[in-house]
Amino acid sequence: MIKLKSYLYYGIKNCANCGSYRARESLLCYICEENLFKYSCPNGIHIHKINNITCYSLFLWERDQNKILNKLILELKGTAKKDAWLFYARVMYYELVHLLKRQDKLIIVPCPNFSQKDDHSALLAKGLSRFLDCEVIRGIHVKSSLKSKELSKVERLNNLKDRFEAKNEIIEKITGKDKINILFVDDVITTGATLLAMSDFYKEFQSIIGISLAFRR
């Protein structure tokens, strides 16, 4: 009965790419899902560096070259795709677990948003926390409602402290403790500006690891 309900629930959803009525938890039909992983995740989790910060991303996003991922990223925006984010969190967990198992204590910090609601980054963070069995803390407060996409790359990198501030909750959590690795979770990493802000705020205390669904290059 549970499997039947699950099939009926996802079966009436349109595939985010081709529009068929056989969308799975991934928001894609089986064929589009297979093609997405084939072209955007051919070798497993993608590892890259931003200012010596290690980042793990499930997909490589070449915006003009992968129409499936283009549509999926847009479809995943907002707060209503909890099941889909849980699906991608589970996939990422299987890719990440062997890379993180030797790390010390982990704390997950989602990319901040001005409204402080559970947006796409928070949903991915909560999904990962469930599988990695670690705590989620909102570690950064956004002081400005100006969205990152409204800023140039130079503006993003030059105005970090004007836009973000560390919250006392996480500072109290990590100060004076044994080494803790902060997993900074975002849906898409582009310039890495917010990740750099995290690193700057906490560089005296702990290490930062970037986690994202996609890395746009």
mmCIF file of C-alpha atoms in Angstrom:
data_model
loop_
_atom_site.group_PDB
_atom_site.id
_atom_site.type_symbol
_atom_site.label_atom_id
_atom_site.label_comp_id
_atom_site.label_asym_id
_atom_site.label_seq_id
_atom_site.Cartn_x
_atom_site.Cartn_y
_atom_site.Cartn_z
ATOM 1 C CA MET A 1 0.000 0.000 0.000
ATOM 2 C CA ILE A 2 2.818 2.414 0.858
ATOM 3 C CA LYS A 3 4.575 1.748 -2.445
ATOM 4 C CA LEU A 4 1.297 2.160 -4.326
ATOM 5 C CA LYS A 5 0.580 5.489 -2.646
ATOM 6 C CA SER A 6 4.118 6.613 -3.371
ATOM 7 C CA TYR A 7 3.739 5.673 -7.038
ATOM 8 C CA LEU A 8 0.379 7.405 -7.305
ATOM 9 C CA TYR A 9 1.726 10.532 -5.623
ATOM 10 C CA TYR A 10 4.755 10.891 -7.856
ATOM 11 C CA GLY A 11 3.064 9.421 -10.912
ATOM 12 C CA ILE A 12 0.716 12.391 -11.319
ATOM 13 C CA LYS A 13 3.614 14.845 -11.240
ATOM 14 C CA ASN A 14 5.008 16.248 -14.443
ATOM 15 C CA CYS A 15 8.674 15.666 -15.229
ATOM 16 C CA ALA A 16 10.465 18.997 -14.801
ATOM 17 C CA ASN A 17 12.238 18.445 -18.112
ATOM 18 C CA CYS A 18 10.056 16.611 -20.626
ATOM 19 C CA GLY A 19 6.648 17.112 -18.981
ATOM 20 C CA SER A 20 5.678 13.428 -18.872
ATOM 21 C CA TYR A 21 3.353 12.209 -16.111
ATOM 22 C CA ARG A 22 5.880 9.768 -14.671
ATOM 23 C CA ALA A 23 8.007 12.040 -12.528
ATOM 24 C CA ARG A 24 9.843 10.364 -9.672
ATOM 25 C CA GLU A 25 11.029 11.796 -6.359
ATOM 26 C CA SER A 26 13.787 13.513 -8.322
ATOM 27 C CA LEU A 27 11.078 15.583 -10.124
ATOM 28 C CA LEU A 28 12.239 13.898 -13.326
ATOM 29 C CA CYS A 29 11.050 10.838 -15.208
ATOM 30 C CA TYR A 30 13.338 7.818 -15.275
ATOM 31 C CA ILE A 31 14.877 8.668 -18.647
ATOM 32 C CA CYS A 32 15.556 12.330 -17.813
ATOM 33 C CA GLU A 33 16.908 11.367 -14.397
ATOM 34 C CA GLU A 34 19.263 8.855 -15.999
ATOM 35 C CA ASN A 35 20.466 11.453 -18.515
ATOM 36 C CA LEU A 36 20.952 14.043 -15.788
ATOM 37 C CA PHE A 37 23.325 11.801 -13.839
ATOM 38 C CA LYS A 38 25.012 10.617 -17.030
ATOM 39 C CA TYR A 39 25.963 14.107 -18.186
ATOM 40 C CA SER A 40 26.176 16.104 -14.937
ATOM 41 C CA CYS A 41 27.553 13.499 -12.549
ATOM 42 C CA PRO A 42 29.566 11.054 -14.694
ATOM 43 C CA ASN A 43 32.287 10.366 -12.129
ATOM 44 C CA GLY A 44 30.444 10.694 -8.826
ATOM 45 C CA ILE A 45 30.743 13.657 -6.494
ATOM 46 C CA HIS A 46 32.698 16.591 -7.919
ATOM 47 C CA ILE A 47 35.503 17.952 -5.726
ATOM 48 C CA HIS A 48 36.773 21.488 -6.256
ATOM 49 C CA LYS A 49 38.512 24.268 -4.327
ATOM 50 C CA ILE A 50 37.510 27.850 -3.556
ATOM 51 C CA ASN A 51 40.364 29.714 -1.853
ATOM 52 C CA ASN A 52 41.659 26.421 -0.447
ATOM 53 C CA ILE A 53 38.224 25.478 0.880
ATOM 54 C CA THR A 54 37.234 21.983 -0.226
ATOM 55 C CA CYS A 55 33.806 21.816 -1.859
ATOM 56 C CA TYR A 56 31.743 18.793 -2.842
ATOM 57 C CA SER A 57 29.037 19.164 -5.492
ATOM 58 C CA LEU A 58 26.810 16.463 -6.928
ATOM 59 C CA PHE A 59 26.388 18.090 -10.347
ATOM 60 C CA LEU A 60 28.542 20.226 -12.622
ATOM 61 C CA TRP A 61 26.340 22.952 -14.079
ATOM 62 C CA GLU A 62 27.194 24.237 -17.512
ATOM 63 C CA ARG A 63 24.124 26.400 -17.905
ATOM 64 C CA ASP A 64 24.093 26.509 -21.691
ATOM 65 C CA GLN A 65 24.923 22.837 -22.081
ATOM 66 C CA ASN A 66 22.586 20.942 -19.759
ATOM 67 C CA LYS A 67 18.927 21.786 -20.272
ATOM 68 C CA ILE A 68 17.738 19.124 -17.823
ATOM 69 C CA LEU A 69 19.722 20.594 -14.940
ATOM 70 C CA ASN A 70 18.675 24.124 -15.955
ATOM 71 C CA LYS A 71 15.013 23.188 -15.573
ATOM 72 C CA LEU A 72 15.566 21.103 -12.450
ATOM 73 C CA ILE A 73 17.346 23.924 -10.577
ATOM 74 C CA LEU A 74 14.415 26.242 -11.281
ATOM 75 C CA GLU A 75 11.871 23.583 -10.272
ATOM 76 C CA LEU A 76 13.652 22.959 -6.951
ATOM 77 C CA LYS A 77 13.507 26.612 -5.876
ATOM 78 C CA GLY A 78 11.231 27.627 -3.036
ATOM 79 C CA THR A 79 9.960 25.774 0.003
ATOM 80 C CA ALA A 80 7.568 23.152 -1.409
ATOM 81 C CA LYS A 81 9.963 20.510 -2.735
ATOM 82 C CA LYS A 82 10.916 18.814 0.529
ATOM 83 C CA ASP A 83 10.652 15.258 -0.832
ATOM 84 C CA ALA A 84 12.786 16.082 -3.864
ATOM 85 C CA TRP A 85 15.509 17.665 -1.718
ATOM 86 C CA LEU A 86 15.410 14.619 0.532
ATOM 87 C CA PHE A 87 16.003 12.450 -2.547
ATOM 88 C CA TYR A 88 19.059 14.457 -3.612
ATOM 89 C CA ALA A 89 20.322 14.594 -0.017
ATOM 90 C CA ARG A 90 20.199 10.784 0.079
ATOM 91 C CA VAL A 91 22.150 10.523 -3.183
ATOM 92 C CA MET A 92 24.739 13.000 -1.895
ATOM 93 C CA TYR A 93 25.028 11.124 1.384
ATOM 94 C CA TYR A 94 26.023 7.913 -0.401
ATOM 95 C CA GLU A 95 28.628 9.883 -2.356
ATOM 96 C CA LEU A 96 29.904 11.810 0.680
ATOM 97 C CA VAL A 97 29.856 9.303 3.514
ATOM 98 C CA HIS A 98 33.209 7.733 2.689
ATOM 99 C CA LEU A 99 34.763 11.206 2.300
ATOM 100 C CA LEU A 100 33.441 12.535 5.608
ATOM 101 C CA LYS A 101 33.585 9.451 7.832
ATOM 102 C CA ARG A 102 37.114 10.277 9.016
ATOM 103 C CA GLN A 103 36.194 13.874 9.872
ATOM 104 C CA ASP A 104 35.673 15.089 13.413
ATOM 105 C CA LYS A 105 32.291 16.287 14.622
ATOM 106 C CA LEU A 106 30.136 17.818 11.900
ATOM 107 C CA ILE A 107 27.724 20.744 12.082
ATOM 108 C CA ILE A 108 25.622 21.699 9.069
ATOM 109 C CA VAL A 109 25.020 25.380 8.317
ATOM 110 C CA PRO A 110 22.631 26.192 5.443
ATOM 111 C CA CYS A 111 23.210 29.169 3.181
ATOM 112 C CA PRO A 112 21.385 32.102 4.798
ATOM 113 C CA ASN A 113 18.401 33.876 3.351
ATOM 114 C CA PHE A 114 16.867 37.176 4.384
ATOM 115 C CA SER A 115 13.470 35.717 5.325
ATOM 116 C CA GLN A 116 15.005 32.978 7.545
ATOM 117 C CA LYS A 117 12.429 30.519 6.187
ATOM 118 C CA ASP A 118 13.267 26.979 5.106
ATOM 119 C CA ASP A 119 14.218 27.637 1.503
ATOM 120 C CA HIS A 120 15.900 25.204 -0.896
ATOM 121 C CA SER A 121 19.303 25.366 0.819
ATOM 122 C CA ALA A 122 17.747 24.723 4.231
ATOM 123 C CA LEU A 123 15.782 21.753 2.875
ATOM 124 C CA LEU A 124 18.948 20.209 1.448
ATOM 125 C CA ALA A 125 20.751 20.876 4.741
ATOM 126 C CA LYS A 126 17.993 19.180 6.747
ATOM 127 C CA GLY A 127 18.034 16.197 4.415
ATOM 128 C CA LEU A 128 21.796 15.790 4.773
ATOM 129 C CA SER A 129 21.572 16.152 8.563
ATOM 130 C CA ARG A 130 19.097 13.294 8.651
ATOM 131 C CA PHE A 131 21.440 10.910 6.831
ATOM 132 C CA LEU A 132 24.711 12.164 8.347
ATOM 133 C CA ASP A 133 23.128 12.299 11.827
ATOM 134 C CA CYS A 134 24.433 15.756 12.683
ATOM 135 C CA GLU A 135 22.946 19.062 13.794
ATOM 136 C CA VAL A 136 21.723 21.914 11.590
ATOM 137 C CA ILE A 137 22.396 25.447 12.855
ATOM 138 C CA ARG A 138 21.566 28.677 11.078
ATOM 139 C CA GLY A 139 25.000 30.206 11.516
ATOM 140 C CA ILE A 140 24.839 33.372 9.438
ATOM 141 C CA HIS A 141 22.347 36.212 9.455
ATOM 142 C CA VAL A 142 21.719 38.206 6.283
ATOM 143 C CA LYS A 143 21.775 41.929 7.067
ATOM 144 C CA SER A 144 20.724 43.051 3.598
ATOM 145 C CA SER A 145 17.722 41.942 1.556
ATOM 146 C CA LEU A 146 19.715 42.462 -1.647
ATOM 147 C CA LYS A 147 19.965 39.107 -3.417
ATOM 148 C CA SER A 148 23.323 37.730 -4.519
ATOM 149 C CA LYS A 149 22.148 37.465 -8.116
ATOM 150 C CA GLU A 150 21.602 41.234 -8.084
ATOM 151 C CA LEU A 151 25.293 41.803 -7.352
ATOM 152 C CA SER A 152 28.276 41.473 -9.632
ATOM 153 C CA LYS A 153 30.983 38.950 -8.779
ATOM 154 C CA VAL A 154 33.260 41.740 -7.549
ATOM 155 C CA GLU A 155 30.489 43.175 -5.359
ATOM 156 C CA ARG A 156 29.757 39.747 -3.871
ATOM 157 C CA LEU A 157 33.374 39.250 -2.875
ATOM 158 C CA ASN A 158 34.053 42.796 -1.672
ATOM 159 C CA ASN A 159 31.004 43.296 0.543
ATOM 160 C CA LEU A 160 30.784 40.081 2.538
ATOM 161 C CA LYS A 161 30.804 41.613 6.008
ATOM 162 C CA ASP A 162 28.349 44.310 4.965
ATOM 163 C CA ARG A 163 25.853 41.643 3.955
ATOM 164 C CA PHE A 164 26.407 38.871 6.523
ATOM 165 C CA GLU A 165 27.113 38.494 10.218
ATOM 166 C CA ALA A 166 27.804 35.440 12.348
ATOM 167 C CA LYS A 167 25.109 34.512 14.850
ATOM 168 C CA ASN A 168 26.044 34.049 18.503
ATOM 169 C CA GLU A 169 24.329 30.660 18.522
ATOM 170 C CA ILE A 170 26.958 29.000 16.364
ATOM 171 C CA ILE A 171 29.899 30.960 17.810
ATOM 172 C CA GLU A 172 28.965 29.686 21.276
ATOM 173 C CA LYS A 173 28.569 26.210 19.830
ATOM 174 C CA ILE A 174 32.061 25.957 18.375
ATOM 175 C CA THR A 175 34.210 28.150 20.623
ATOM 176 C CA GLY A 176 36.295 26.188 23.094
ATOM 177 C CA LYS A 177 35.176 22.832 21.718
ATOM 178 C CA ASP A 178 37.105 20.053 20.079
ATOM 179 C CA LYS A 179 37.611 20.487 16.366
ATOM 180 C CA ILE A 180 34.348 20.739 14.472
ATOM 181 C CA ASN A 181 33.918 20.705 10.715
ATOM 182 C CA ILE A 182 31.225 23.055 9.464
ATOM 183 C CA LEU A 183 29.437 21.782 6.365
ATOM 184 C CA PHE A 184 28.184 24.878 4.579
ATOM 185 C CA VAL A 185 25.256 23.807 2.378
ATOM 186 C CA ASP A 186 23.958 25.702 -0.642
ATOM 187 C CA ASP A 187 21.892 24.647 -3.632
ATOM 188 C CA VAL A 188 24.322 26.102 -6.174
ATOM 189 C CA ILE A 189 27.848 27.435 -5.698
ATOM 190 C CA THR A 190 28.968 30.005 -8.257
ATOM 191 C CA THR A 191 31.422 32.636 -6.990
ATOM 192 C CA GLY A 192 31.538 31.067 -3.518
ATOM 193 C CA ALA A 193 31.060 34.506 -1.895
ATOM 194 C CA THR A 194 28.895 33.294 0.984
ATOM 195 C CA LEU A 195 31.199 30.339 1.522
ATOM 196 C CA LEU A 196 34.120 32.760 1.816
ATOM 197 C CA ALA A 197 32.123 34.749 4.359
ATOM 198 C CA MET A 198 31.636 31.594 6.413
ATOM 199 C CA SER A 199 35.337 30.842 6.272
ATOM 200 C CA ASP A 200 36.219 34.388 7.304
ATOM 201 C CA PHE A 201 33.829 34.374 10.264
ATOM 202 C CA TYR A 202 35.016 31.040 11.641
ATOM 203 C CA LYS A 203 38.622 30.731 10.506
ATOM 204 C CA GLU A 204 39.934 31.153 14.067
ATOM 205 C CA PHE A 205 37.883 28.230 15.309
ATOM 206 C CA GLN A 206 37.115 25.490 12.820
ATOM 207 C CA SER A 207 37.367 24.233 9.256
ATOM 208 C CA ILE A 208 34.763 24.814 6.549
ATOM 209 C CA ILE A 209 33.630 22.316 3.905
ATOM 210 C CA GLY A 210 31.353 23.452 1.088
ATOM 211 C CA ILE A 211 28.456 21.227 0.022
ATOM 212 C CA SER A 212 26.159 21.975 -2.907
ATOM 213 C CA LEU A 213 23.806 20.255 -5.258
ATOM 214 C CA ALA A 214 25.525 21.908 -8.224
ATOM 215 C CA PHE A 215 28.710 23.802 -8.990
ATOM 216 C CA ARG A 216 28.206 26.332 -11.745
ATOM 217 C CA ARG A 217 31.262 27.017 -13.848
#
